[in-house]
Tab-separated table of C-alpha atoms in Angstrom:
chain	number	residue	atom	x	y	z
A	1	MET	CA	-4.365	13.251	24.920
A	2	GLY	CA	-3.171	13.230	21.324
A	3	ILE	CA	-2.847	10.184	19.115
A	4	GLY	CA	-3.471	6.781	20.688
A	5	ILE	CA	-1.871	3.476	19.807
A	6	LEU	CA	-5.084	2.276	18.142
A	7	GLU	CA	-5.183	5.321	15.842
A	8	LEU	CA	-1.517	4.808	14.956
A	9	LEU	CA	-2.201	1.148	14.137
A	10	ILE	CA	-5.180	2.030	11.922
A	11	VAL	CA	-3.206	4.702	10.050
A	12	GLY	CA	-0.279	2.265	9.674
A	13	VAL	CA	-2.497	-0.493	8.291
A	14	ILE	CA	-4.173	1.869	5.812
A	15	GLY	CA	-0.774	3.264	4.754
A	16	ALA	CA	0.690	-0.221	4.324
A	17	GLY	CA	-2.355	-1.296	2.301
A	18	MET	CA	-1.940	1.684	-0.031
A	19	VAL	CA	1.772	0.935	-0.489
A	20	VAL	CA	1.062	-2.737	-1.217
A	21	GLY	CA	-1.665	-1.765	-3.688
A	22	LEU	CA	0.727	0.582	-5.500
A	23	LEU	CA	3.427	-2.119	-5.644
A	24	VAL	CA	0.949	-4.670	-7.044
A	25	ALA	CA	-0.225	-2.173	-9.683
A	26	VAL	CA	3.374	-1.384	-10.730
A	27	ILE	CA	4.290	-5.090	-10.962
A	28	PHE	CA	1.116	-5.761	-12.974
A	29	VAL	CA	1.923	-2.975	-15.469
A	30	VAL	CA	5.544	-4.135	-15.800
A	31	LYS	CA	4.436	-7.730	-16.496
A	32	LEU	CA	1.944	-6.513	-19.097
A	33	ALA	CA	4.644	-4.402	-20.764
A	34	GLN	CA	7.033	-7.379	-20.881
A	35	LYS	CA	4.441	-9.621	-22.583
A	36	LYS	CA	4.243	-7.351	-25.647
């Protein structure tokens, strides 16, 4: 049958969460660097 809609949704949510986590980490590091 291949990949179902549910699997696609789960992969999308996990991927989006990883991207958001990376963005938050980058913003956090940039703010720390600007404080010095």
